[in-house]
CSV table of C-alpha atoms and ligand atoms in Angstrom, one decimal:
chain,number,residue,atom,x,y,z
A,25,MET,CA,-18.9,-2.0,23.0
A,26,ARG,CA,-15.6,-3.1,21.5
A,27,LYS,CA,-13.6,-0.5,20.0
A,28,LYS,CA,-12.8,-1.0,15.8
A,29,ILE,CA,-9.1,-0.3,15.5
A,30,VAL,CA,-6.8,0.2,12.5
A,31,ALA,CA,-3.3,0.5,13.9
A,32,GLY,CA,-0.3,1.0,11.6
A,33,ASN,CA,3.3,-0.7,12.3
A,34,TRP,CA,6.0,1.1,10.2
A,35,LYS,CA,8.4,-1.2,11.4
A,36,MET,CA,12.2,0.1,11.1
A,37,ASN,CA,11.0,2.5,8.0
A,38,MET,CA,10.9,6.3,7.9
A,39,ASP,CA,13.5,8.7,8.8
A,40,TYR,CA,12.1,11.7,11.0
A,41,GLN,CA,11.3,13.8,8.6
A,42,GLU,CA,9.7,11.2,6.8
A,43,GLY,CA,7.6,10.1,9.9
A,44,ILE,CA,6.6,13.5,10.5
A,45,SER,CA,4.9,14.1,7.0
A,46,LEU,CA,3.3,10.7,6.5
A,47,PHE,CA,1.5,10.9,10.3
A,48,SER,CA,0.5,14.5,9.3
A,49,GLU,CA,-0.9,13.3,6.3
A,50,VAL,CA,-3.0,10.5,7.8
A,51,ALA,CA,-4.0,12.5,10.6
A,52,ASN,CA,-5.3,14.8,8.3
A,53,MET,CA,-6.7,12.5,6.0
A,54,VAL,CA,-8.7,10.6,8.9
A,55,LYS,CA,-9.8,13.3,11.1
A,56,ASP,CA,-13.2,13.2,9.9
A,57,GLU,CA,-13.6,9.6,8.8
A,58,VAL,CA,-13.3,8.0,12.0
A,59,ILE,CA,-16.8,6.6,13.5
A,60,GLY,CA,-17.6,6.9,17.1
A,61,ASN,CA,-16.0,4.0,18.6
A,62,GLN,CA,-12.8,3.7,15.9
A,63,LEU,CA,-9.1,4.7,17.0
A,64,VAL,CA,-6.6,4.5,14.8
A,65,ILE,CA,-3.1,3.9,16.1
A,66,VAL,CA,0.2,4.7,14.8
A,67,CYS,CA,3.3,2.7,16.0
A,68,SER,CA,6.4,4.1,14.8
A,69,PRO,CA,10.2,3.9,15.5
A,70,PHE,CA,11.3,5.3,19.1
A,71,ILE,CA,12.6,8.7,17.2
A,72,HIS,CA,9.4,9.8,16.3
A,73,LEU,CA,7.3,9.1,19.2
A,74,HIS,CA,7.3,12.5,20.8
A,75,SER,CA,6.7,14.6,17.9
A,76,ILE,CA,3.9,12.7,16.4
A,77,ALA,CA,2.3,12.3,20.0
A,78,SER,CA,1.9,16.3,20.0
A,79,LEU,CA,0.8,16.3,16.7
A,80,ALA,CA,-2.2,13.8,18.0
A,81,LYS,CA,-2.9,15.8,21.0
A,82,ASP,CA,-5.7,17.7,19.5
A,83,ASN,CA,-7.1,15.1,17.4
A,84,ASN,CA,-9.5,12.9,19.2
A,85,ASN,CA,-9.5,9.9,17.0
A,86,VAL,CA,-5.7,9.2,16.3
A,87,PHE,CA,-3.2,7.8,18.9
A,88,VAL,CA,0.6,6.7,18.8
A,89,GLY,CA,2.2,3.7,19.9
A,90,ALA,CA,5.7,2.2,20.5
A,91,GLN,CA,6.9,-1.1,19.1
A,92,ASN,CA,8.6,-2.3,22.0
A,93,ILE,CA,9.7,-1.6,25.5
A,94,HIS,CA,12.7,-3.3,28.0
A,95,GLN,CA,11.2,-5.2,30.4
A,96,GLU,CA,13.2,-3.7,33.1
A,97,GLU,CA,12.2,-0.6,34.9
A,98,ALA,CA,15.5,1.3,34.3
A,99,GLY,CA,18.9,0.8,34.3
A,100,ALA,CA,22.5,-0.1,32.4
A,101,TYR,CA,20.9,-1.5,29.5
A,102,THR,CA,22.6,0.5,26.8
A,103,GLY,CA,20.4,1.3,23.3
A,104,GLU,CA,17.4,0.0,25.2
A,105,ILE,CA,13.9,2.2,26.3
A,106,SER,CA,11.8,1.2,29.3
A,107,ALA,CA,7.9,1.4,29.5
A,108,LYS,CA,7.8,4.8,31.3
A,109,GLN,CA,10.2,6.4,28.9
A,110,ALA,CA,7.8,5.5,26.1
A,111,ARG,CA,4.9,6.4,28.1
A,112,SER,CA,6.7,10.1,28.4
A,113,THR,CA,6.7,10.6,24.8
A,114,GLY,CA,2.8,10.7,24.5
A,115,ALA,CA,2.6,7.3,23.3
A,116,GLU,CA,-0.5,5.3,25.2
A,117,TYR,CA,0.1,2.1,23.4
A,118,VAL,CA,2.8,-0.7,22.8
A,119,ILE,CA,3.3,-3.8,20.3
A,120,LEU,CA,4.4,-6.8,22.1
A,121,GLY,CA,4.5,-10.2,20.9
A,122,HIS,CA,5.1,-9.2,17.4
A,123,SER,CA,6.6,-12.2,15.0
A,124,GLU,CA,9.8,-10.6,14.1
A,125,ARG,CA,10.3,-9.7,17.9
A,126,ARG,CA,9.7,-13.8,18.6
A,127,ALA,CA,11.6,-15.0,15.8
A,128,TYR,CA,14.7,-12.4,15.4
A,129,PHE,CA,15.2,-11.2,18.7
A,130,GLY,CA,14.5,-14.2,20.5
A,131,GLU,CA,11.8,-12.9,23.0
A,132,SER,CA,9.9,-15.9,24.8
A,133,ASP,CA,6.5,-16.2,26.1
A,134,GLU,CA,7.8,-15.7,29.3
A,135,LEU,CA,9.9,-12.5,28.5
A,136,LEU,CA,6.6,-10.9,26.7
A,137,ALA,CA,4.7,-11.7,30.3
A,138,LYS,CA,7.4,-9.3,31.7
A,139,LYS,CA,7.0,-6.7,29.0
A,140,VAL,CA,3.2,-6.6,29.4
A,141,ASN,CA,3.2,-6.1,33.0
A,142,GLY,CA,5.6,-3.0,32.8
A,143,ALA,CA,3.9,-1.9,29.6
A,144,LEU,CA,0.6,-1.8,32.1
A,145,ALA,CA,2.4,-0.5,35.3
A,146,HIS,CA,3.3,2.5,33.1
A,147,GLY,CA,0.2,3.0,31.3
A,148,LEU,CA,0.7,1.8,28.2
A,149,SER,CA,-1.9,-0.5,26.5
A,150,PRO,CA,-0.3,-3.7,25.2
A,151,ILE,CA,-1.2,-4.8,21.5
A,152,PHE,CA,-0.3,-8.5,21.9
A,153,CYS,CA,0.7,-10.3,18.7
A,154,ILE,CA,-0.2,-14.0,18.5
A,155,GLY,CA,-0.1,-16.3,15.8
A,156,GLU,CA,1.3,-19.6,14.3
A,157,THR,CA,3.8,-20.5,11.9
A,158,LYS,CA,3.3,-22.0,8.5
A,159,GLU,CA,4.4,-25.4,9.7
A,160,GLU,CA,1.9,-24.8,12.8
A,161,ARG,CA,-0.4,-24.0,10.4
A,162,GLU,CA,0.0,-27.2,8.0
A,163,SER,CA,0.3,-29.6,10.7
A,164,GLY,CA,-3.1,-28.4,12.2
A,165,GLN,CA,-1.7,-27.4,15.7
A,166,PHE,CA,-2.2,-23.5,15.3
A,167,PHE,CA,-5.0,-23.6,17.7
A,168,GLU,CA,-2.8,-25.1,20.5
A,169,VAL,CA,-0.1,-22.5,19.6
A,170,ILE,CA,-2.3,-19.5,20.0
A,171,LYS,CA,-3.6,-20.8,23.0
A,172,SER,CA,-0.5,-21.3,24.7
A,173,GLN,CA,0.8,-17.7,23.5
A,174,LEU,CA,-2.7,-16.2,25.4
A,175,GLU,CA,-2.3,-18.4,28.4
A,176,LYS,CA,1.7,-17.3,28.9
A,177,GLY,CA,1.6,-14.1,27.9
A,178,VAL,CA,-2.0,-12.4,29.0
A,179,PHE,CA,-3.9,-14.5,31.1
A,180,HIS,CA,-1.9,-14.3,34.2
A,181,LEU,CA,-3.4,-10.8,34.2
A,182,SER,CA,-6.4,-9.3,36.6
A,183,ALA,CA,-9.5,-9.0,34.2
A,184,SER,CA,-9.4,-5.1,35.0
A,185,ASP,CA,-5.6,-5.2,33.5
A,186,PHE,CA,-6.4,-7.4,30.6
A,187,SER,CA,-9.4,-4.9,29.3
A,188,LYS,CA,-6.7,-2.8,28.4
A,189,VAL,CA,-5.0,-5.1,26.2
A,190,VAL,CA,-5.6,-5.1,22.6
A,191,LEU,CA,-5.1,-8.6,20.6
A,192,ALA,CA,-3.7,-9.2,16.9
A,193,TYR,CA,-3.6,-12.5,15.4
A,194,GLU,CA,-0.9,-12.3,12.8
A,195,PRO,CA,-0.3,-15.7,11.4
A,196,VAL,CA,3.5,-15.4,10.7
A,197,TRP,CA,3.0,-17.0,7.2
A,198,ALA,CA,0.8,-13.7,5.9
A,199,ILE,CA,3.1,-11.1,7.2
A,200,GLY,CA,4.9,-9.1,4.5
A,201,THR,CA,4.5,-12.1,2.1
A,202,GLY,CA,1.5,-10.9,0.2
A,203,LEU,CA,-0.2,-13.8,1.8
A,204,THR,CA,-3.3,-13.0,3.6
A,205,ALA,CA,-5.3,-15.5,5.6
A,206,SER,CA,-8.9,-16.0,3.9
A,207,PRO,CA,-11.6,-14.2,5.9
A,208,GLU,CA,-13.0,-17.5,7.1
A,209,GLN,CA,-9.6,-19.0,8.0
A,210,ALA,CA,-9.0,-15.4,10.1
A,211,GLN,CA,-12.9,-15.5,11.6
A,212,GLU,CA,-12.3,-19.2,12.9
A,213,VAL,CA,-9.2,-18.2,15.0
A,214,HIS,CA,-10.4,-14.7,15.9
A,215,ALA,CA,-13.7,-16.6,17.3
A,216,PHE,CA,-11.7,-19.4,19.1
A,217,ILE,CA,-9.4,-16.7,20.5
A,218,ARG,CA,-12.7,-15.2,22.2
A,219,LYS,CA,-14.2,-18.3,23.0
A,220,GLU,CA,-10.6,-18.8,24.9
A,221,ILE,CA,-11.3,-15.2,26.6
A,222,ALA,CA,-14.9,-16.1,27.6
A,223,ALA,CA,-13.6,-19.2,29.3
A,224,LYS,CA,-11.0,-17.0,31.5
A,225,TYR,CA,-12.6,-14.1,32.0
A,226,GLY,CA,-16.2,-14.1,31.2
A,227,ALA,CA,-18.4,-13.2,28.3
A,228,ALA,CA,-18.4,-9.5,29.0
A,229,VAL,CA,-14.7,-9.3,28.9
A,230,ALA,CA,-14.7,-11.5,25.9
A,231,ASP,CA,-17.2,-9.5,24.1
A,232,ASP,CA,-15.1,-5.9,25.1
A,233,THR,CA,-12.0,-6.9,23.8
A,234,SER,CA,-10.5,-6.2,20.5
A,235,ILE,CA,-9.3,-8.9,18.4
A,236,LEU,CA,-7.5,-7.4,15.2
A,237,TYR,CA,-6.3,-9.3,11.8
A,238,GLY,CA,-2.4,-8.5,10.6
A,239,GLY,CA,-0.9,-10.1,7.8
A,240,SER,CA,-0.5,-8.2,4.0
A,241,CYS,CA,-3.8,-6.5,5.0
A,242,ASN,CA,-4.7,-3.8,2.3
A,243,PRO,CA,-7.3,-2.0,0.9
A,244,LYS,CA,-8.9,-4.9,-1.0
A,245,ASN,CA,-8.9,-7.3,1.6
A,246,ALA,CA,-9.7,-5.1,4.5
A,247,PRO,CA,-13.5,-5.1,3.9
A,248,ASP,CA,-14.2,-8.5,3.6
A,249,LEU,CA,-11.9,-9.4,6.9
A,250,PHE,CA,-13.4,-6.8,8.5
A,251,SER,CA,-16.9,-7.6,7.8
A,252,GLN,CA,-16.1,-10.9,10.1
A,253,THR,CA,-18.0,-10.9,13.2
A,254,ASP,CA,-14.9,-11.0,15.4
A,255,ILE,CA,-12.7,-9.4,13.8
A,256,ASP,CA,-12.5,-6.1,15.0
A,257,GLY,CA,-10.1,-4.2,12.7
A,258,GLY,CA,-6.4,-4.5,11.7
A,259,LEU,CA,-2.7,-4.1,12.2
A,260,ILE,CA,-1.2,-3.0,9.3
A,261,GLY,CA,2.8,-3.1,8.2
A,262,GLY,CA,3.6,-2.7,4.6
A,263,ALA,CA,0.2,-0.7,3.8
A,264,SER,CA,0.9,1.8,6.9
A,265,LEU,CA,3.7,3.4,5.2
A,266,LYS,CA,1.6,4.8,2.4
A,267,SER,CA,-0.9,7.6,3.6
A,268,ARG,CA,-3.5,6.5,1.0
A,269,ASP,CA,-3.4,3.0,1.4
A,270,PHE,CA,-3.7,3.2,5.4
A,271,THR,CA,-6.6,5.7,5.1
A,272,ASP,CA,-8.1,3.6,2.9
A,273,ILE,CA,-8.4,0.9,5.5
A,274,VAL,CA,-9.3,3.2,8.0
A,275,LYS,CA,-12.4,4.2,6.3
A,276,VAL,CA,-13.3,0.6,5.8
A,277,PHE,CA,-15.6,1.0,8.9
A,278,ASN,CA,-17.5,4.1,7.3
B,317,PEP,C1,2.6,-6.7,10.6
B,317,PEP,O1,4.0,-6.6,10.8
B,317,PEP,O2,2.4,-6.7,11.7
B,317,PEP,C2,2.1,-6.8,9.4
B,317,PEP,C3,0.9,-7.3,9.5
B,317,PEP,O3,2.9,-6.5,8.4
B,317,PEP,P1,2.0,-6.6,6.8
B,317,PEP,O4,1.1,-6.0,7.0
B,317,PEP,O5,3.2,-5.8,5.9
B,317,PEP,O6,2.3,-7.9,6.5
């Protein structure tokens, strides 16, 4: 049965001390609230990873993820962090393909495919983000855009590697804007994504793949979004910075 996942993306927020207290609050609040096949993942800045992964060790439901890695194994890349380094902190996931990295740091599909390979080679599961811009939605091109992001970013993987990937549909126009895709709009795209996975890897793999929705998700809209057949949880930006909001979203599955 595919996992129900609520993942927080803190982005470039929280100093070291603030991050440790937020994580501790979240971990405590969700300890007894997580159902059998549910995971909570917190993707923090690199500075927090080792400490929060240590705090998460005794908690079977809460996991830690990075927000980026460099595509190379090691070397003269000042300021960068490799997959192996991120994994050595205790992190088990990494967000790749986020629209902010695609837009502000020029990350191409080809580069992202390399990062996906690097992550998997070092035991990190990618939370791979795909989604269309406002213009692409309005011109009706969004299915093609999403199909191409899947084909170039993750469909080169073997079925066994692909089974370690979590997908996140994040319409760019909904991220941090307060605009949310309606449950119907999101479900339409999630069903499309699952159909594409089935065509590539077969129905069983498609059925096992967790596909998260991201884009201004909050405790109010999460119940309707998460009740859709093909929405398996959320990737949460702004609302993951408040322990109460984030844990209220986690509790939607109870
Ligand atoms: C995100 O950045 O992945 C995201 C979904 O942000 P927000 O929830 O703030 O829209």
